[in-house]
Amino acid sequence: MEIIASLKDAKKVYKTGDTTITALDNTTIDIHNKELMLIMGPSGSGKTTLLSLIGCVIYPTEGEVFIQGNDITGYSEKKLAQIRLNNISFIFQHFNLINPLNALENVMQPLLLKGESTEAAKKKAILALESVNMGDRLNSLPKKLSGGQKQRVAIARALVTDAAIVLCDEPTASLDAKSAALVMNDLKELAKNGKAVVVVTHDLRLRPFADRIVYVEEGKVSDRLENEADYK
Ligand code: ADP
Ligand code: MG
């Protein structure tokens, strides 16, 4: 295993008007390849903030964020966007597929954005969709797919660029238990094949899929679950 990303004493504070919210208290954590890490916590505990720091979507108020060994806290917005495009894939609760595009076109999108030819993008996208058992739905529009199928298209889109880090924010929250298990198995497979996969969830039932679990409670990260009753 290698460290792919890490936070060193990173903290995120939001100021709105005269109130200050510490969304994430000082946190030091390493993200490894070949590992599916679950970040568990009740609603409002700071999970998305933590994921957004790892994903270079926001800057920390204090501390540092390292991606592949580089401290990105001094980077410009433009350079940060480049880091995201090349190193990080995102999967969300609501899939974020582009509605007028079919499954194949959705998965081709990030490759075209990176400047690959249509032909090369198409080949890679088909392979990615086949790997999540969606090879027979290439031409389907998102509205013709179930929630679980849409999420598998989103996973194909995330893996097609071969980014080292795959970040998932509540990826199973809109799915039934069976589809959730399929999605988690696909994510687990990604980790097994070498990626660093981070899954944020408030669903304690996902714990069996994790190689490693951290808990976020009131902005504090720990490896112990403090209060199971908060998870609803
Ligand atoms: P979770 O994902 O666990 O539900 P979040 O990381 O979204 O939690 O939020 C943690 C805390 O930070 C919450 O109190 C939330 O209201 C606050 N927060 C998150 N994002 C912002 C923002 N952009 N501006 C102000 N407060 C925010
Ligand atoms: Mg959240």
mmCIF file of C-alpha atoms and ligand atoms in Angstrom:
data_model
loop_
_atom_site.group_PDB
_atom_site.id
_atom_site.type_symbol
_atom_site.label_atom_id
_atom_site.label_comp_id
_atom_site.label_asym_id
_atom_site.label_seq_id
_atom_site.Cartn_x
_atom_site.Cartn_y
_atom_site.Cartn_z
ATOM 1 C CA MET A 1 0.000 0.000 0.000
ATOM 2 C CA GLU A 2 1.046 3.561 -0.687
ATOM 3 C CA ILE A 3 -0.152 6.879 0.636
ATOM 4 C CA ILE A 4 -1.974 8.638 -2.185
ATOM 5 C CA ALA A 5 -3.384 11.611 -0.311
ATOM 6 C CA SER A 6 -3.110 12.991 3.170
ATOM 7 C CA LEU A 7 -4.297 15.743 5.420
ATOM 8 C CA LYS A 8 -1.859 17.193 7.934
ATOM 9 C CA ASP A 9 -3.577 19.008 10.752
ATOM 10 C CA ALA A 10 -6.147 20.295 8.267
ATOM 11 C CA LYS A 11 -9.076 22.290 9.586
ATOM 12 C CA LYS A 12 -12.053 23.894 7.878
ATOM 13 C CA VAL A 13 -13.918 26.814 9.371
ATOM 14 C CA TYR A 14 -16.896 28.492 7.724
ATOM 15 C CA LYS A 15 -17.798 32.058 8.583
ATOM 16 C CA THR A 16 -21.284 33.233 7.747
ATOM 17 C CA GLY A 17 -22.171 36.659 9.089
ATOM 18 C CA ASP A 18 -21.035 36.694 12.698
ATOM 19 C CA THR A 19 -21.256 32.930 13.256
ATOM 20 C CA THR A 20 -18.262 30.645 12.841
ATOM 21 C CA ILE A 21 -18.681 26.921 12.238
ATOM 22 C CA THR A 22 -15.824 24.497 12.577
ATOM 23 C CA ALA A 23 -16.995 22.022 9.934
ATOM 24 C CA LEU A 24 -13.860 19.934 10.429
ATOM 25 C CA ASP A 25 -11.497 20.172 13.382
ATOM 26 C CA ASN A 26 -7.732 19.656 12.953
ATOM 27 C CA THR A 27 -7.393 16.339 11.163
ATOM 28 C CA THR A 28 -4.414 14.224 10.191
ATOM 29 C CA ILE A 29 -5.192 11.243 8.000
ATOM 30 C CA ASP A 30 -3.605 9.190 5.211
ATOM 31 C CA ILE A 31 -5.495 7.762 2.228
ATOM 32 C CA HIS A 32 -3.999 4.572 0.762
ATOM 33 C CA ASN A 33 -4.295 2.894 -2.584
ATOM 34 C CA LYS A 34 -5.781 -0.624 -2.709
ATOM 35 C CA GLU A 35 -8.062 0.324 0.145
ATOM 36 C CA LEU A 36 -11.739 1.125 0.499
ATOM 37 C CA MET A 37 -12.003 3.566 3.351
ATOM 38 C CA LEU A 38 -15.382 4.375 4.838
ATOM 39 C CA ILE A 39 -15.908 7.747 6.434
ATOM 40 C CA MET A 40 -18.903 7.352 8.716
ATOM 41 C CA GLY A 41 -20.733 10.017 10.628
ATOM 42 C CA PRO A 42 -24.171 11.407 11.382
ATOM 43 C CA SER A 43 -25.668 14.137 9.218
ATOM 44 C CA GLY A 44 -23.872 17.462 9.676
ATOM 45 C CA SER A 45 -20.794 15.903 11.287
ATOM 46 C CA GLY A 46 -18.318 17.103 8.654
ATOM 47 C CA LYS A 47 -18.074 14.149 6.242
ATOM 48 C CA THR A 48 -18.586 16.107 3.029
ATOM 49 C CA THR A 49 -16.152 18.745 4.266
ATOM 50 C CA LEU A 50 -13.523 16.058 4.859
ATOM 51 C CA LEU A 51 -14.171 14.535 1.427
ATOM 52 C CA SER A 52 -14.035 17.976 -0.210
ATOM 53 C CA LEU A 53 -10.629 18.616 1.352
ATOM 54 C CA ILE A 54 -9.286 15.278 0.106
ATOM 55 C CA GLY A 55 -10.846 16.025 -3.277
ATOM 56 C CA CYS A 56 -9.232 19.474 -3.554
ATOM 57 C CA VAL A 57 -12.633 21.093 -3.894
ATOM 58 C CA ILE A 58 -12.011 23.470 -0.985
ATOM 59 C CA TYR A 59 -8.893 24.804 0.701
ATOM 60 C CA PRO A 60 -8.273 24.122 4.393
ATOM 61 C CA THR A 61 -8.456 27.079 6.760
ATOM 62 C CA GLU A 62 -5.414 25.637 8.545
ATOM 63 C CA GLY A 63 -3.005 22.805 7.826
ATOM 64 C CA GLU A 64 -2.012 21.077 4.595
ATOM 65 C CA VAL A 65 -3.441 18.731 1.989
ATOM 66 C CA PHE A 66 -1.086 16.475 0.056
ATOM 67 C CA ILE A 67 -1.992 14.729 -3.213
ATOM 68 C CA GLN A 68 0.584 12.238 -4.466
ATOM 69 C CA GLY A 69 3.122 13.885 -2.180
ATOM 70 C CA ASN A 70 2.490 17.470 -3.314
ATOM 71 C CA ASP A 71 1.190 20.091 -0.907
ATOM 72 C CA ILE A 72 -1.673 21.649 -2.832
ATOM 73 C CA THR A 73 -2.598 24.325 -0.309
ATOM 74 C CA GLY A 74 -0.540 26.942 -2.157
ATOM 75 C CA TYR A 75 -1.949 26.038 -5.574
ATOM 76 C CA SER A 76 -4.145 28.403 -7.589
ATOM 77 C CA GLU A 77 -7.786 27.485 -8.335
ATOM 78 C CA LYS A 78 -6.726 26.719 -11.892
ATOM 79 C CA LYS A 79 -3.958 24.353 -10.864
ATOM 80 C CA LEU A 80 -6.296 22.715 -8.366
ATOM 81 C CA ALA A 81 -8.815 22.049 -11.139
ATOM 82 C CA GLN A 82 -6.019 20.366 -13.083
ATOM 83 C CA ILE A 83 -5.138 18.187 -10.063
ATOM 84 C CA ARG A 84 -8.781 17.136 -9.773
ATOM 85 C CA LEU A 85 -9.081 16.326 -13.471
ATOM 86 C CA ASN A 86 -5.946 14.163 -13.452
ATOM 87 C CA ASN A 87 -6.056 12.496 -10.054
ATOM 88 C CA ILE A 88 -9.548 12.427 -8.632
ATOM 89 C CA SER A 89 -12.954 11.040 -9.601
ATOM 90 C CA PHE A 90 -16.187 11.851 -7.825
ATOM 91 C CA ILE A 91 -19.332 9.792 -7.313
ATOM 92 C CA PHE A 92 -22.393 11.407 -5.733
ATOM 93 C CA GLN A 93 -25.693 10.333 -4.200
ATOM 94 C CA HIS A 94 -27.682 11.668 -7.154
ATOM 95 C CA PHE A 95 -25.359 10.176 -9.788
ATOM 96 C CA ASN A 96 -24.875 13.534 -11.588
ATOM 97 C CA LEU A 97 -25.226 11.991 -15.028
ATOM 98 C CA ILE A 98 -25.911 14.303 -17.972
ATOM 99 C CA ASN A 99 -29.557 13.609 -18.867
ATOM 100 C CA PRO A 100 -29.558 14.123 -22.647
ATOM 101 C CA LEU A 101 -26.502 11.849 -23.017
ATOM 102 C CA ASN A 102 -26.716 8.068 -23.053
ATOM 103 C CA ALA A 103 -24.641 5.835 -20.779
ATOM 104 C CA LEU A 104 -21.767 5.544 -23.249
ATOM 105 C CA GLU A 105 -21.628 9.299 -23.893
ATOM 106 C CA ASN A 106 -21.720 10.027 -20.159
ATOM 107 C CA VAL A 107 -18.724 7.788 -19.548
ATOM 108 C CA MET A 108 -16.831 9.238 -22.536
ATOM 109 C CA GLN A 109 -17.262 12.768 -21.189
ATOM 110 C CA PRO A 110 -14.250 13.040 -18.837
ATOM 111 C CA LEU A 111 -11.970 11.547 -21.486
ATOM 112 C CA LEU A 112 -13.104 14.059 -24.096
ATOM 113 C CA LEU A 113 -12.551 16.771 -21.487
ATOM 114 C CA LYS A 114 -8.979 15.548 -21.149
ATOM 115 C CA GLY A 115 -8.514 15.863 -24.896
ATOM 116 C CA GLU A 116 -8.716 12.207 -25.954
ATOM 117 C CA SER A 117 -10.032 11.361 -29.419
ATOM 118 C CA THR A 118 -13.654 10.261 -29.759
ATOM 119 C CA GLU A 119 -12.556 6.853 -30.942
ATOM 120 C CA ALA A 120 -10.182 6.215 -28.031
ATOM 121 C CA ALA A 121 -12.730 7.556 -25.557
ATOM 122 C CA LYS A 122 -15.407 5.259 -26.949
ATOM 123 C CA LYS A 123 -13.232 2.164 -26.633
ATOM 124 C CA LYS A 124 -12.280 2.920 -23.033
ATOM 125 C CA ALA A 125 -15.846 3.852 -22.082
ATOM 126 C CA ILE A 126 -17.211 0.559 -23.407
ATOM 127 C CA LEU A 127 -14.637 -1.389 -21.390
ATOM 128 C CA ALA A 128 -15.471 0.609 -18.269
ATOM 129 C CA LEU A 129 -19.205 0.008 -18.695
ATOM 130 C CA GLU A 130 -18.613 -3.690 -19.286
ATOM 131 C CA SER A 131 -16.601 -3.878 -16.071
ATOM 132 C CA VAL A 132 -19.653 -2.781 -14.086
ATOM 133 C CA ASN A 133 -21.972 -5.086 -16.034
ATOM 134 C CA MET A 134 -23.570 -2.279 -18.018
ATOM 135 C CA GLY A 135 -22.200 -3.325 -21.393
ATOM 136 C CA ASP A 136 -25.698 -4.051 -22.671
ATOM 137 C CA ARG A 137 -27.014 -0.558 -21.800
ATOM 138 C CA LEU A 138 -24.580 1.635 -23.739
ATOM 139 C CA ASN A 139 -27.310 3.497 -25.598
ATOM 140 C CA SER A 140 -29.692 3.931 -22.672
ATOM 141 C CA LEU A 141 -30.507 7.420 -21.468
ATOM 142 C CA PRO A 142 -30.282 7.927 -17.688
ATOM 143 C CA LYS A 143 -34.085 8.193 -17.379
ATOM 144 C CA LYS A 144 -34.386 4.629 -18.687
ATOM 145 C CA LEU A 145 -32.089 3.246 -15.980
ATOM 146 C CA SER A 146 -32.790 2.269 -12.380
ATOM 147 C CA GLY A 147 -30.995 4.047 -9.538
ATOM 148 C CA GLY A 148 -28.536 1.186 -9.165
ATOM 149 C CA GLN A 149 -27.812 1.141 -12.890
ATOM 150 C CA LYS A 150 -27.300 4.901 -12.942
ATOM 151 C CA GLN A 151 -24.816 4.616 -10.122
ATOM 152 C CA ARG A 152 -22.946 1.886 -11.988
ATOM 153 C CA VAL A 153 -22.696 4.229 -14.997
ATOM 154 C CA ALA A 154 -21.340 6.874 -12.610
ATOM 155 C CA ILE A 155 -18.776 4.352 -11.361
ATOM 156 C CA ALA A 156 -17.761 3.569 -14.949
ATOM 157 C CA ARG A 157 -17.370 7.298 -15.551
ATOM 158 C CA ALA A 158 -15.215 7.548 -12.428
ATOM 159 C CA LEU A 159 -12.926 4.671 -13.323
ATOM 160 C CA VAL A 160 -12.509 5.403 -17.032
ATOM 161 C CA THR A 161 -9.957 8.205 -16.531
ATOM 162 C CA ASP A 162 -7.828 5.962 -14.358
ATOM 163 C CA ALA A 163 -7.584 8.575 -11.602
ATOM 164 C CA ALA A 164 -5.798 7.257 -8.525
ATOM 165 C CA ILE A 165 -8.438 8.504 -6.106
ATOM 166 C CA VAL A 166 -12.177 7.792 -6.219
ATOM 167 C CA LEU A 167 -14.269 9.823 -3.797
ATOM 168 C CA CYS A 168 -17.882 8.883 -3.158
ATOM 169 C CA ASP A 169 -20.335 11.038 -1.204
ATOM 170 C CA GLU A 170 -23.251 8.914 0.060
ATOM 171 C CA PRO A 171 -23.206 6.821 -3.154
ATOM 172 C CA THR A 172 -25.850 4.374 -1.946
ATOM 173 C CA ALA A 173 -28.193 6.780 -0.167
ATOM 174 C CA SER A 174 -30.805 6.707 -2.970
ATOM 175 C CA LEU A 175 -30.590 2.952 -3.510
ATOM 176 C CA ASP A 176 -32.353 -0.104 -2.132
ATOM 177 C CA ALA A 177 -30.261 -2.590 -0.158
ATOM 178 C CA LYS A 178 -29.629 -4.908 -3.101
ATOM 179 C CA SER A 179 -28.489 -2.178 -5.504
ATOM 180 C CA ALA A 180 -26.409 -0.659 -2.715
ATOM 181 C CA ALA A 181 -24.572 -3.953 -2.272
ATOM 182 C CA LEU A 182 -23.872 -4.168 -6.032
ATOM 183 C CA VAL A 183 -22.492 -0.632 -6.044
ATOM 184 C CA MET A 184 -20.350 -1.281 -2.970
ATOM 185 C CA ASN A 185 -18.976 -4.458 -4.549
ATOM 186 C CA ASP A 186 -18.006 -2.504 -7.675
ATOM 187 C CA LEU A 187 -16.274 0.111 -5.512
ATOM 188 C CA LYS A 188 -14.516 -2.625 -3.579
ATOM 189 C CA GLU A 189 -13.300 -4.071 -6.877
ATOM 190 C CA LEU A 190 -11.847 -0.672 -7.820
ATOM 191 C CA ALA A 191 -9.904 -0.632 -4.566
ATOM 192 C CA LYS A 192 -8.704 -4.183 -5.089
ATOM 193 C CA ASN A 193 -7.406 -3.154 -8.505
ATOM 194 C CA GLY A 194 -5.279 -0.411 -7.002
ATOM 195 C CA LYS A 195 -7.303 2.744 -6.479
ATOM 196 C CA ALA A 196 -7.759 4.669 -3.281
ATOM 197 C CA VAL A 197 -11.518 4.567 -2.739
ATOM 198 C CA VAL A 198 -13.120 6.756 -0.083
ATOM 199 C CA VAL A 199 -16.823 6.362 0.663
ATOM 200 C CA VAL A 200 -18.687 8.801 2.868
ATOM 201 C CA THR A 201 -21.861 7.468 4.431
ATOM 202 C CA HIS A 202 -24.146 7.686 7.444
ATOM 203 C CA ASP A 203 -25.321 4.110 6.765
ATOM 204 C CA LEU A 204 -23.794 1.735 9.326
ATOM 205 C CA ARG A 205 -24.832 -1.227 7.173
ATOM 206 C CA LEU A 206 -22.018 -0.462 4.729
ATOM 207 C CA ARG A 207 -19.348 -1.306 7.292
ATOM 208 C CA PRO A 208 -18.748 -4.890 6.058
ATOM 209 C CA PHE A 209 -17.500 -3.530 2.713
ATOM 210 C CA ALA A 210 -14.744 -1.424 4.259
ATOM 211 C CA ASP A 211 -11.047 -2.185 4.524
ATOM 212 C CA ARG A 212 -10.806 0.670 6.980
ATOM 213 C CA ILE A 213 -13.320 2.858 8.812
ATOM 214 C CA VAL A 214 -13.015 6.292 10.329
ATOM 215 C CA TYR A 215 -15.766 8.099 12.188
ATOM 216 C CA VAL A 216 -16.526 11.807 12.062
ATOM 217 C CA GLU A 217 -18.473 13.231 14.942
ATOM 218 C CA GLU A 218 -19.044 16.947 15.388
ATOM 219 C CA GLY A 219 -16.101 17.715 13.131
ATOM 220 C CA LYS A 220 -13.717 15.373 14.907
ATOM 221 C CA VAL A 221 -12.237 12.340 13.176
ATOM 222 C CA SER A 222 -11.457 9.178 15.137
ATOM 223 C CA ASP A 223 -11.224 5.447 14.588
ATOM 224 C CA ARG A 224 -13.872 4.757 17.212
ATOM 225 C CA LEU A 225 -17.634 4.960 16.967
ATOM 226 C CA GLU A 226 -18.725 7.071 19.931
ATOM 227 C CA ASN A 227 -22.473 7.082 19.781
ATOM 228 C CA GLU A 228 -24.287 4.621 17.556
ATOM 229 C CA ALA A 229 -27.670 6.202 18.337
ATOM 230 C CA ASP A 230 -26.697 9.325 16.334
ATOM 231 C CA TYR A 231 -26.653 7.321 13.080
ATOM 232 C CA LYS A 232 -30.147 7.495 11.669
HETATM 233 P P1 ADP B 1 -22.033 16.065 6.547
HETATM 234 O O1 ADP B 1 -21.554 15.824 5.152
HETATM 235 O O2 ADP B 1 -21.483 15.113 7.541
HETATM 236 O O3 ADP B 1 -23.532 16.099 6.621
HETATM 237 P P2 ADP B 1 -20.884 18.711 6.185
HETATM 238 O O4 ADP B 1 -19.432 18.499 6.001
HETATM 239 O O5 ADP B 1 -21.684 18.975 4.956
HETATM 240 O O6 ADP B 1 -21.509 17.502 7.013
HETATM 241 O O7 ADP B 1 -21.109 19.947 7.168
HETATM 242 C C1 ADP B 1 -20.483 20.059 8.447
HETATM 243 C C2 ADP B 1 -20.904 21.357 9.073
HETATM 244 O O8 ADP B 1 -20.410 22.477 8.335
HETATM 245 C C3 ADP B 1 -22.421 21.559 9.147
HETATM 246 O O9 ADP B 1 -22.729 22.222 10.345
HETATM 247 C C4 ADP B 1 -22.705 22.434 7.952
HETATM 248 O O10 ADP B 1 -23.868 23.195 8.154
HETATM 249 C C5 ADP B 1 -21.458 23.299 7.862
HETATM 250 N N1 ADP B 1 -21.153 23.684 6.480
HETATM 251 C C6 ADP B 1 -20.831 22.847 5.463
HETATM 252 N N2 ADP B 1 -20.582 23.528 4.333
HETATM 253 C C7 ADP B 1 -20.762 24.843 4.632
HETATM 254 C C8 ADP B 1 -20.652 26.072 3.868
HETATM 255 N N3 ADP B 1 -20.301 26.069 2.584
HETATM 256 N N4 ADP B 1 -20.915 27.227 4.520
HETATM 257 C C9 ADP B 1 -21.253 27.233 5.818
HETATM 258 N N5 ADP B 1 -21.374 26.142 6.591
HETATM 259 C C10 ADP B 1 -21.138 24.952 6.001
HETATM 260 MG MG MG B 2 -22.622 15.382 3.394
#
